[in-house]
PDB file of C-alpha atoms in Angstrom:
ATOM      1  CA  MET A  24       8.858  -6.902 -13.237  1.00 87.00           C
ATOM      2  CA  GLU A  25       9.755  -8.077  -9.716  1.00 91.00           C
ATOM      3  CA  SER A  26      13.196  -7.318  -8.292  1.00 95.00           C
ATOM      4  CA  PHE A  27      15.199  -9.578  -5.962  1.00 97.00           C
ATOM      5  CA  PHE A  28      18.362  -9.036  -3.950  1.00 96.00           C
ATOM      6  CA  VAL A  29      21.242 -11.402  -4.667  1.00 96.00           C
ATOM      7  CA  ASP A  30      24.467 -11.564  -2.680  1.00 95.00           C
ATOM      8  CA  PRO A  31      27.392 -10.587  -4.967  1.00 94.00           C
ATOM      9  CA  LYS A  32      29.271 -13.744  -3.973  1.00 95.00           C
ATOM     10  CA  ASN A  33      26.426 -15.795  -5.465  1.00 96.00           C
ATOM     11  CA  ILE A  34      26.989 -14.394  -8.966  1.00 96.00           C
ATOM     12  CA  ARG A  35      29.476 -16.438 -11.013  1.00 95.00           C
ATOM     13  CA  ASN A  36      30.021 -17.296 -14.663  1.00 94.00           C
ATOM     14  CA  GLY A  37      26.816 -15.646 -15.817  1.00 96.00           C
ATOM     15  CA  LEU A  38      24.668 -17.404 -13.208  1.00 97.00           C
ATOM     16  CA  ALA A  39      23.068 -16.051 -10.039  1.00 97.00           C
ATOM     17  CA  LYS A  40      21.970 -18.101  -7.047  1.00 97.00           C
ATOM     18  CA  ILE A  41      19.100 -16.799  -4.880  1.00 97.00           C
ATOM     19  CA  GLU A  42      18.937 -18.132  -1.322  1.00 96.00           C
ATOM     20  CA  GLY A  43      17.329 -17.491   2.060  1.00 95.00           C
ATOM     21  CA  GLU A  44      14.386 -15.114   2.447  1.00 94.00           C
ATOM     22  CA  GLU A  45      14.687 -13.927  -1.139  1.00 96.00           C
ATOM     23  CA  TYR A  46      14.375 -17.519  -2.391  1.00 97.00           C
ATOM     24  CA  HIS A  47      11.278 -18.115  -0.240  1.00 96.00           C
ATOM     25  CA  HIS A  48       9.721 -14.886  -1.499  1.00 95.00           C
ATOM     26  CA  LEU A  49      10.425 -15.869  -5.109  1.00 96.00           C
ATOM     27  CA  ALA A  50       9.403 -19.528  -4.938  1.00 96.00           C
ATOM     28  CA  HIS A  51       6.669 -19.598  -2.298  1.00 95.00           C
ATOM     29  CA  SER A  52       5.155 -16.116  -1.995  1.00 94.00           C
ATOM     30  CA  LEU A  53       5.248 -15.126  -5.666  1.00 95.00           C
ATOM     31  CA  ARG A  54       5.303 -18.703  -7.027  1.00 96.00           C
ATOM     32  CA  LYS A  55       7.765 -17.880  -9.785  1.00 96.00           C
ATOM     33  CA  ARG A  56       8.464 -20.587 -12.339  1.00 96.00           C
ATOM     34  CA  VAL A  57      11.381 -21.681 -14.512  1.00 97.00           C
ATOM     35  CA  GLY A  58      11.547 -19.569 -17.649  1.00 97.00           C
ATOM     36  CA  GLU A  59      10.230 -16.358 -16.078  1.00 97.00           C
ATOM     37  CA  ARG A  60      12.303 -13.187 -16.259  1.00 97.00           C
ATOM     38  CA  ILE A  61      13.139 -11.150 -13.169  1.00 97.00           C
ATOM     39  CA  LEU A  62      15.410  -8.305 -12.099  1.00 96.00           C
ATOM     40  CA  LEU A  63      18.285  -8.858  -9.685  1.00 97.00           C
ATOM     41  CA  PHE A  64      20.352  -6.287  -7.795  1.00 96.00           C
ATOM     42  CA  ASP A  65      23.404  -6.789  -5.603  1.00 95.00           C
ATOM     43  CA  GLY A  66      23.046  -3.615  -3.513  1.00 92.00           C
ATOM     44  CA  SER A  67      26.255  -2.034  -4.795  1.00 89.00           C
ATOM     45  CA  GLY A  68      24.873  -0.589  -8.025  1.00 93.00           C
ATOM     46  CA  LYS A  69      24.664  -3.550 -10.399  1.00 94.00           C
ATOM     47  CA  VAL A  70      21.267  -4.502 -11.811  1.00 96.00           C
ATOM     48  CA  TYR A  71      20.725  -7.677 -13.844  1.00 97.00           C
ATOM     49  CA  MET A  72      18.005  -8.913 -16.155  1.00 97.00           C
ATOM     50  CA  ALA A  73      17.825 -12.669 -15.603  1.00 98.00           C
ATOM     51  CA  THR A  74      15.834 -15.773 -16.488  1.00 98.00           C
ATOM     52  CA  ILE A  75      15.013 -18.390 -13.862  1.00 98.00           C
ATOM     53  CA  THR A  76      16.582 -21.686 -14.960  1.00 98.00           C
ATOM     54  CA  LYS A  77      16.234 -23.851 -11.853  1.00 97.00           C
ATOM     55  CA  ILE A  78      14.161 -23.905  -8.655  1.00 97.00           C
ATOM     56  CA  THR A  79      15.058 -26.439  -5.952  1.00 96.00           C
ATOM     57  CA  LYS A  80      13.848 -26.866  -2.373  1.00 94.00           C
ATOM     58  CA  GLU A  81      16.659 -24.593  -1.125  1.00 95.00           C
ATOM     59  CA  TYR A  82      17.548 -22.097  -3.840  1.00 97.00           C
ATOM     60  CA  ALA A  83      16.767 -20.720  -7.276  1.00 97.00           C
ATOM     61  CA  GLU A  84      19.281 -20.335 -10.083  1.00 98.00           C
ATOM     62  CA  CYS A  85      19.089 -17.701 -12.810  1.00 98.00           C
ATOM     63  CA  GLU A  86      20.915 -17.050 -16.048  1.00 98.00           C
ATOM     64  CA  ILE A  87      21.987 -13.418 -16.438  1.00 97.00           C
ATOM     65  CA  ILE A  88      20.886 -11.862 -19.736  1.00 97.00           C
ATOM     66  CA  ASN A  89      22.345  -8.378 -19.328  1.00 95.00           C
ATOM     67  CA  GLU A  90      23.890  -6.097 -16.731  1.00 94.00           C
ATOM     68  CA  ASN A  91      23.511  -2.394 -15.935  1.00 93.00           C
ATOM     69  CA  PHE A  92      25.213  -0.166 -13.388  1.00 92.00           C
ATOM     70  CA  MET A  93      23.429   2.411 -11.193  1.00 88.00           C
ATOM     71  CA  LEU A  94      20.288   2.060 -13.301  1.00 85.00           C
ATOM     72  CA  GLY A  95      17.856   4.849 -12.350  1.00 84.00           C
ATOM     73  CA  GLU A  96      20.117   6.194  -9.584  1.00 89.00           C
ATOM     74  CA  ILE A  97      21.074   9.860  -9.347  1.00 87.00           C
ATOM     75  CA  GLU A  98      24.742  10.737  -8.956  1.00 84.00           C
ATOM     76  CA  ALA A  99      24.401  13.151  -6.048  1.00 90.00           C
ATOM     77  CA  GLU A 100      24.456  11.763  -2.528  1.00 94.00           C
ATOM     78  CA  ILE A 101      21.277  12.842  -0.770  1.00 96.00           C
ATOM     79  CA  ALA A 102      21.094  12.103   2.949  1.00 98.00           C
ATOM     80  CA  VAL A 103      18.066  12.722   5.156  1.00 98.00           C
ATOM     81  CA  ALA A 104      18.524  13.240   8.878  1.00 98.00           C
ATOM     82  CA  GLN A 105      15.068  12.296  10.107  1.00 97.00           C
ATOM     83  CA  ALA A 106      14.135  12.793  13.752  1.00 97.00           C
ATOM     84  CA  ILE A 107      12.796   9.641  15.361  1.00 95.00           C
ATOM     85  CA  LEU A 108       9.029   9.971  15.770  1.00 94.00           C
ATOM     86  CA  LYS A 109       6.816   8.931  18.665  1.00 92.00           C
ATOM     87  CA  ASN A 110       4.621   7.102  16.180  1.00 92.00           C
ATOM     88  CA  THR A 111       6.932   4.345  14.944  1.00 92.00           C
ATOM     89  CA  ASP A 112       4.632   3.549  12.013  1.00 95.00           C
ATOM     90  CA  ARG A 113       5.110   7.067  10.650  1.00 96.00           C
ATOM     91  CA  PHE A 114       8.867   6.914  11.098  1.00 96.00           C
ATOM     92  CA  GLU A 115       9.006   3.600   9.245  1.00 97.00           C
ATOM     93  CA  PHE A 116       6.733   5.002   6.535  1.00 97.00           C
ATOM     94  CA  ALA A 117       9.255   7.831   6.045  1.00 98.00           C
ATOM     95  CA  ILE A 118      12.125   5.343   5.757  1.00 97.00           C
ATOM     96  CA  GLU A 119      10.222   3.314   3.171  1.00 98.00           C
ATOM     97  CA  LYS A 120       9.273   6.298   1.011  1.00 98.00           C
ATOM     98  CA  LEU A 121      12.708   7.950   1.224  1.00 98.00           C
ATOM     99  CA  THR A 122      14.169   4.709  -0.114  1.00 97.00           C
ATOM    100  CA  GLU A 123      11.706   4.665  -3.016  1.00 96.00           C
ATOM    101  CA  ILE A 124      12.537   8.302  -3.840  1.00 95.00           C
ATOM    102  CA  GLY A 125      16.241   7.517  -4.216  1.00 95.00           C
ATOM    103  CA  ILE A 126      17.850   8.748  -0.993  1.00 96.00           C
ATOM    104  CA  LYS A 127      21.255   7.163  -0.387  1.00 97.00           C
ATOM    105  CA  ARG A 128      21.550   7.603   3.380  1.00 98.00           C
ATOM    106  CA  ILE A 129      19.088   7.931   6.255  1.00 98.00           C
ATOM    107  CA  ILE A 130      20.306   9.240   9.614  1.00 98.00           C
ATOM    108  CA  PRO A 131      17.868   8.812  12.532  1.00 96.00           C
ATOM    109  CA  ILE A 132      18.399  11.719  14.937  1.00 96.00           C
ATOM    110  CA  ILE A 133      17.564  12.366  18.561  1.00 95.00           C
ATOM    111  CA  THR A 134      16.465  15.955  19.213  1.00 95.00           C
ATOM    112  CA  SER A 135      15.176  17.843  22.262  1.00 94.00           C
ATOM    113  CA  ARG A 136      11.614  16.787  21.492  1.00 93.00           C
ATOM    114  CA  VAL A 137      12.365  13.102  20.926  1.00 91.00           C
ATOM    115  CA  ILE A 138      11.455  10.960  23.939  1.00 81.00           C
ATOM    116  CA  SER A 139      13.214   7.673  24.793  1.00 70.00           C
ATOM    117  CA  PRO A 140      14.109   6.595  21.257  1.00 71.00           C
ATOM    118  CA  LYS A 141      14.913   2.966  20.527  1.00 74.00           C
ATOM    119  CA  SER A 142      17.096   1.738  17.716  1.00 78.00           C
ATOM    120  CA  LYS A 143      15.405  -0.880  15.542  1.00 92.00           C
ATOM    121  CA  ILE A 144      18.172  -1.031  12.965  1.00 94.00           C
ATOM    122  CA  ASP A 145      17.478  -4.629  11.887  1.00 94.00           C
ATOM    123  CA  ARG A 146      13.804  -3.890  11.263  1.00 95.00           C
ATOM    124  CA  TRP A 147      14.640  -0.627   9.475  1.00 97.00           C
ATOM    125  CA  GLN A 148      17.089  -2.425   7.183  1.00 96.00           C
ATOM    126  CA  LYS A 149      14.390  -4.950   6.245  1.00 96.00           C
ATOM    127  CA  ILE A 150      11.977  -2.125   5.424  1.00 97.00           C
ATOM    128  CA  ILE A 151      14.635  -0.497   3.247  1.00 97.00           C
ATOM    129  CA  LEU A 152      15.410  -3.750   1.403  1.00 96.00           C
ATOM    130  CA  SER A 153      11.717  -4.326   0.723  1.00 96.00           C
ATOM    131  CA  ALA A 154      11.356  -0.763  -0.603  1.00 97.00           C
ATOM    132  CA  CYS A 155      14.422  -1.261  -2.822  1.00 96.00           C
ATOM    133  CA  LYS A 156      12.819  -4.306  -4.405  1.00 94.00           C
ATOM    134  CA  GLN A 157       9.484  -2.575  -4.876  1.00 93.00           C
ATOM    135  CA  SER A 158      11.041   0.491  -6.537  1.00 93.00           C
ATOM    136  CA  ASN A 159      13.783  -1.328  -8.481  1.00 92.00           C
ATOM    137  CA  ARG A 160      16.667   0.436  -6.734  1.00 93.00           C
ATOM    138  CA  ALA A 161      20.212  -0.389  -7.821  1.00 93.00           C
ATOM    139  CA  ILE A 162      21.719   0.277  -4.398  1.00 94.00           C
ATOM    140  CA  ILE A 163      20.594  -0.268  -0.828  1.00 96.00           C
ATOM    141  CA  PRO A 164      20.586   3.011   1.127  1.00 97.00           C
ATOM    142  CA  GLU A 165      22.595   3.170   4.329  1.00 96.00           C
ATOM    143  CA  ILE A 166      20.783   3.697   7.606  1.00 97.00           C
ATOM    144  CA  ASP A 167      22.803   4.829  10.613  1.00 96.00           C
ATOM    145  CA  GLU A 168      22.341   4.034  14.249  1.00 95.00           C
ATOM    146  CA  PRO A 169      20.484   6.951  15.907  1.00 95.00           C
ATOM    147  CA  ILE A 170      22.692   9.930  16.804  1.00 95.00           C
ATOM    148  CA  LYS A 171      22.127  13.086  18.838  1.00 95.00           C
ATOM    149  CA  PHE A 172      21.446  16.400  17.109  1.00 97.00           C
ATOM    150  CA  ASP A 173      24.840  17.829  18.068  1.00 97.00           C
ATOM    151  CA  GLU A 174      26.542  14.787  16.506  1.00 97.00           C
ATOM    152  CA  LEU A 175      24.629  15.438  13.307  1.00 98.00           C
ATOM    153  CA  LEU A 176      25.991  18.976  13.200  1.00 98.00           C
ATOM    154  CA  GLU A 177      29.530  17.640  13.503  1.00 97.00           C
ATOM    155  CA  ILE A 178      29.230  15.179  10.617  1.00 96.00           C
ATOM    156  CA  SER A 179      27.395  17.703   8.428  1.00 97.00           C
ATOM    157  CA  SER A 180      30.743  19.215   7.393  1.00 95.00           C
ATOM    158  CA  LYS A 181      31.053  16.370   4.858  1.00 95.00           C
ATOM    159  CA  PHE A 182      28.134  17.752   2.802  1.00 97.00           C
ATOM    160  CA  GLU A 183      28.188  20.597   0.270  1.00 95.00           C
ATOM    161  CA  ILE A 184      24.574  21.669   0.768  1.00 95.00           C
ATOM    162  CA  LYS A 185      22.951  21.650   4.213  1.00 97.00           C
ATOM    163  CA  ILE A 186      19.245  22.329   4.639  1.00 96.00           C
ATOM    164  CA  ILE A 187      17.110  22.247   7.768  1.00 96.00           C
ATOM    165  CA  PHE A 188      13.323  22.396   7.395  1.00 94.00           C
ATOM    166  CA  HIS A 189      11.589  24.728   9.841  1.00 90.00           C
ATOM    167  CA  GLU A 190       8.304  26.652   9.917  1.00 80.00           C
ATOM    168  CA  SER A 191       8.898  29.174  12.713  1.00 66.00           C
ATOM    169  CA  GLU A 192       8.359  32.877  11.945  1.00 62.00           C
ATOM    170  CA  SER A 193      11.324  33.857  14.142  1.00 59.00           C
ATOM    171  CA  THR A 194      13.261  36.881  12.894  1.00 52.00           C
ATOM    172  CA  GLU A 195      16.504  35.550  14.379  1.00 63.00           C
ATOM    173  CA  PHE A 196      17.416  33.851  11.108  1.00 63.00           C
ATOM    174  CA  LYS A 197      16.437  34.148   7.472  1.00 65.00           C
ATOM    175  CA  ARG A 198      14.130  31.506   6.066  1.00 70.00           C
ATOM    176  CA  GLY A 199      13.733  30.791   2.368  1.00 82.00           C
ATOM    177  CA  PHE A 200      11.548  28.503   0.300  1.00 83.00           C
ATOM    178  CA  LEU A 201      12.843  25.261  -1.185  1.00 87.00           C
ATOM    179  CA  PHE A 202      12.196  26.525  -4.725  1.00 85.00           C
ATOM    180  CA  ASP A 203      14.724  29.321  -4.145  1.00 82.00           C
ATOM    181  CA  HIS A 204      17.422  26.788  -3.221  1.00 82.00           C
ATOM    182  CA  LEU A 205      17.131  24.552  -6.269  1.00 86.00           C
ATOM    183  CA  LYS A 206      19.658  26.551  -8.298  1.00 81.00           C
ATOM    184  CA  LYS A 207      22.231  26.042  -5.539  1.00 83.00           C
ATOM    185  CA  ILE A 208      21.482  22.317  -5.499  1.00 86.00           C
ATOM    186  CA  LYS A 209      21.810  21.992  -9.287  1.00 79.00           C
ATOM    187  CA  ASN A 210      25.482  20.913  -9.385  1.00 82.00           C
ATOM    188  CA  ALA A 211      25.939  19.701  -5.814  1.00 89.00           C
ATOM    189  CA  ASN A 212      27.537  16.310  -5.200  1.00 92.00           C
ATOM    190  CA  SER A 213      26.246  15.904  -1.644  1.00 95.00           C
ATOM    191  CA  ILE A 214      23.187  17.251   0.159  1.00 96.00           C
ATOM    192  CA  ILE A 215      21.873  16.713   3.669  1.00 98.00           C
ATOM    193  CA  LEU A 216      18.322  17.512   4.749  1.00 98.00           C
ATOM    194  CA  ALA A 217      17.387  17.716   8.428  1.00 98.00           C
ATOM    195  CA  VAL A 218      13.774  17.098   9.442  1.00 97.00           C
ATOM    196  CA  GLY A 219      12.485  17.557  12.981  1.00 96.00           C
ATOM    197  CA  PRO A 220      10.082  15.453  15.083  1.00 94.00           C
ATOM    198  CA  GLU A 221       6.489  16.185  16.062  1.00 91.00           C
ATOM    199  CA  GLY A 222       6.570  19.832  17.128  1.00 89.00           C
ATOM    200  CA  GLY A 223       9.637  20.542  15.017  1.00 92.00           C
ATOM    201  CA  PHE A 224      13.103  21.668  16.029  1.00 94.00           C
ATOM    202  CA  THR A 225      13.565  24.078  18.922  1.00 93.00           C
ATOM    203  CA  GLU A 226      14.782  27.630  18.267  1.00 91.00           C
ATOM    204  CA  ASP A 227      18.060  26.714  19.956  1.00 94.00           C
ATOM    205  CA  GLU A 228      18.565  23.743  17.621  1.00 96.00           C
ATOM    206  CA  ILE A 229      17.868  25.918  14.583  1.00 94.00           C
ATOM    207  CA  SER A 230      20.345  28.548  15.801  1.00 93.00           C
ATOM    208  CA  LYS A 231      23.024  25.891  16.289  1.00 96.00           C
ATOM    209  CA  ALA A 232      22.359  24.472  12.816  1.00 96.00           C
ATOM    210  CA  VAL A 233      22.683  27.922  11.243  1.00 94.00           C
ATOM    211  CA  ARG A 234      26.075  28.363  12.931  1.00 95.00           C
ATOM    212  CA  PHE A 235      27.145  25.069  11.312  1.00 97.00           C
ATOM    213  CA  GLY A 236      26.177  26.299   7.850  1.00 95.00           C
ATOM    214  CA  PHE A 237      22.637  24.957   7.515  1.00 96.00           C
ATOM    215  CA  GLU A 238      20.142  27.035   5.563  1.00 93.00           C
ATOM    216  CA  VAL A 239      16.662  27.281   7.045  1.00 93.00           C
ATOM    217  CA  VAL A 240      14.027  26.310   4.482  1.00 92.00           C
ATOM    218  CA  SER A 241      10.233  26.317   4.425  1.00 89.00           C
ATOM    219  CA  LEU A 242       8.078  23.951   2.397  1.00 89.00           C
ATOM    220  CA  GLY A 243       5.221  26.437   2.073  1.00 82.00           C
ATOM    221  CA  GLN A 244       2.162  27.647   3.942  1.00 80.00           C
ATOM    222  CA  ARG A 245       0.897  24.252   5.084  1.00 81.00           C
ATOM    223  CA  ARG A 246       1.900  22.779   8.428  1.00 84.00           C
ATOM    224  CA  LEU A 247       3.186  19.353   7.393  1.00 90.00           C
ATOM    225  CA  ARG A 248       3.711  16.259   9.489  1.00 94.00           C
ATOM    226  CA  SER A 249       7.358  15.350   9.946  1.00 95.00           C
ATOM    227  CA  GLU A 250       7.246  12.357   7.612  1.00 97.00           C
ATOM    228  CA  THR A 251       5.395  14.398   4.972  1.00 96.00           C
ATOM    229  CA  ALA A 252       8.008  17.175   5.093  1.00 95.00           C
ATOM    230  CA  SER A 253      10.752  14.582   4.773  1.00 96.00           C
ATOM    231  CA  ILE A 254       9.196  12.887   1.746  1.00 97.00           C
ATOM    232  CA  VAL A 255       8.144  16.095  -0.019  1.00 95.00           C
ATOM    233  CA  GLY A 256      11.473  17.867   0.513  1.00 95.00           C
ATOM    234  CA  ALA A 257      13.602  14.907  -0.532  1.00 96.00           C
ATOM    235  CA  GLY A 258      11.286  14.104  -3.438  1.00 95.00           C
ATOM    236  CA  VAL A 259      11.437  17.607  -4.916  1.00 93.00           C
ATOM    237  CA  ILE A 260      15.236  17.694  -4.704  1.00 93.00           C
ATOM    238  CA  ALA A 261      15.709  14.169  -6.123  1.00 92.00           C
ATOM    239  CA  GLN A 262      13.396  14.889  -9.063  1.00 90.00           C
ATOM    240  CA  PHE A 263      15.080  18.235  -9.749  1.00 90.00           C
ATOM    241  CA  ILE A 264      18.535  16.624  -9.855  1.00 87.00           C
ATOM    242  CA  PHE A 265      17.282  13.730 -12.009  1.00 83.00           C
ATOM    243  CA  ALA A 266      15.518  16.066 -14.454  1.00 81.00           C
ATOM    244  CA  ASN A 267      18.596  18.286 -14.686  1.00 71.00           C
ATOM    245  CA  LEU A 268      20.760  15.257 -15.453  1.00 65.00           C
ATOM    246  CA  LYS A 269      18.390  14.082 -18.206  1.00 60.00           C
ATOM    247  CA  ARG A 270      18.317  17.588 -19.670  1.00 59.00           C
ATOM    248  CA  LYS A 271      22.107  17.562 -19.897  1.00 56.00           C
ATOM    249  CA  GLU A 272      22.081  14.142 -21.588  1.00 55.00           C
ATOM    250  CA  ILE A 273      19.632  15.395 -24.229  1.00 47.00           C
ATOM    251  CA  GLU A 274      21.711  18.523 -24.851  1.00 53.00           C
ATOM    252  CA  ASP A 275      24.900  16.436 -25.197  1.00 54.00           C
ATOM    253  CA  CYS A 276      23.202  14.182 -27.778  1.00 53.00           C
ATOM    254  CA  ARG A 277      22.193  17.210 -29.867  1.00 50.00           C
ATOM    255  CA  ARG A 278      25.767  18.534 -30.065  1.00 56.00           C
TER     256      ARG A 278
END
């Protein structure tokens, strides 16, 4: 079932009004008709099942059948600090897939190996909104303006669990596998994952991150592209937290 974004101010008295690009997508691209059921989300956590009752030349009106809150969302805040990539298509692919996975915040970062990055925040937000609709998200993830690596280290104090992915064999710092960190993640309320650009983080950046409380983690024997590491790492953690939550719900029902 297709999902559409609706501005919260356009939901009143059990009716929702869809305007702008979302209306054009509904009426012209997908050619929806009166009587069809769709999903609506307002970006803040509310998800609605609705029936289309009216389609005009400027907007569509829907009757809300039922309402859910944070449907399919995990409680923990997972943020991914993704280095901006030279290949913009790969960076945007990472943003899209991280949104589908369930990440709540994406922080583009500028590292030593990032060259002349440009902020495309408007385009990135459109990619995120499209991915939200495709994956039936209840909220729209935040995406920050790009920040420097040292700024990331400063704001990382807000997170309980801090992980930086790195494949170097340096003996300067201990490196564990993601599987070994899952028990620590189990009850965490906030997690930040840092992923480097093409070529990875420098040894100096890793050393700085360790001093700020980041744990250095490997994703295995394969040398992964940056966007692959980002998606795999975030995906494993999101699924682990979701599965753990469902396990608790089942156990509570049995008591």
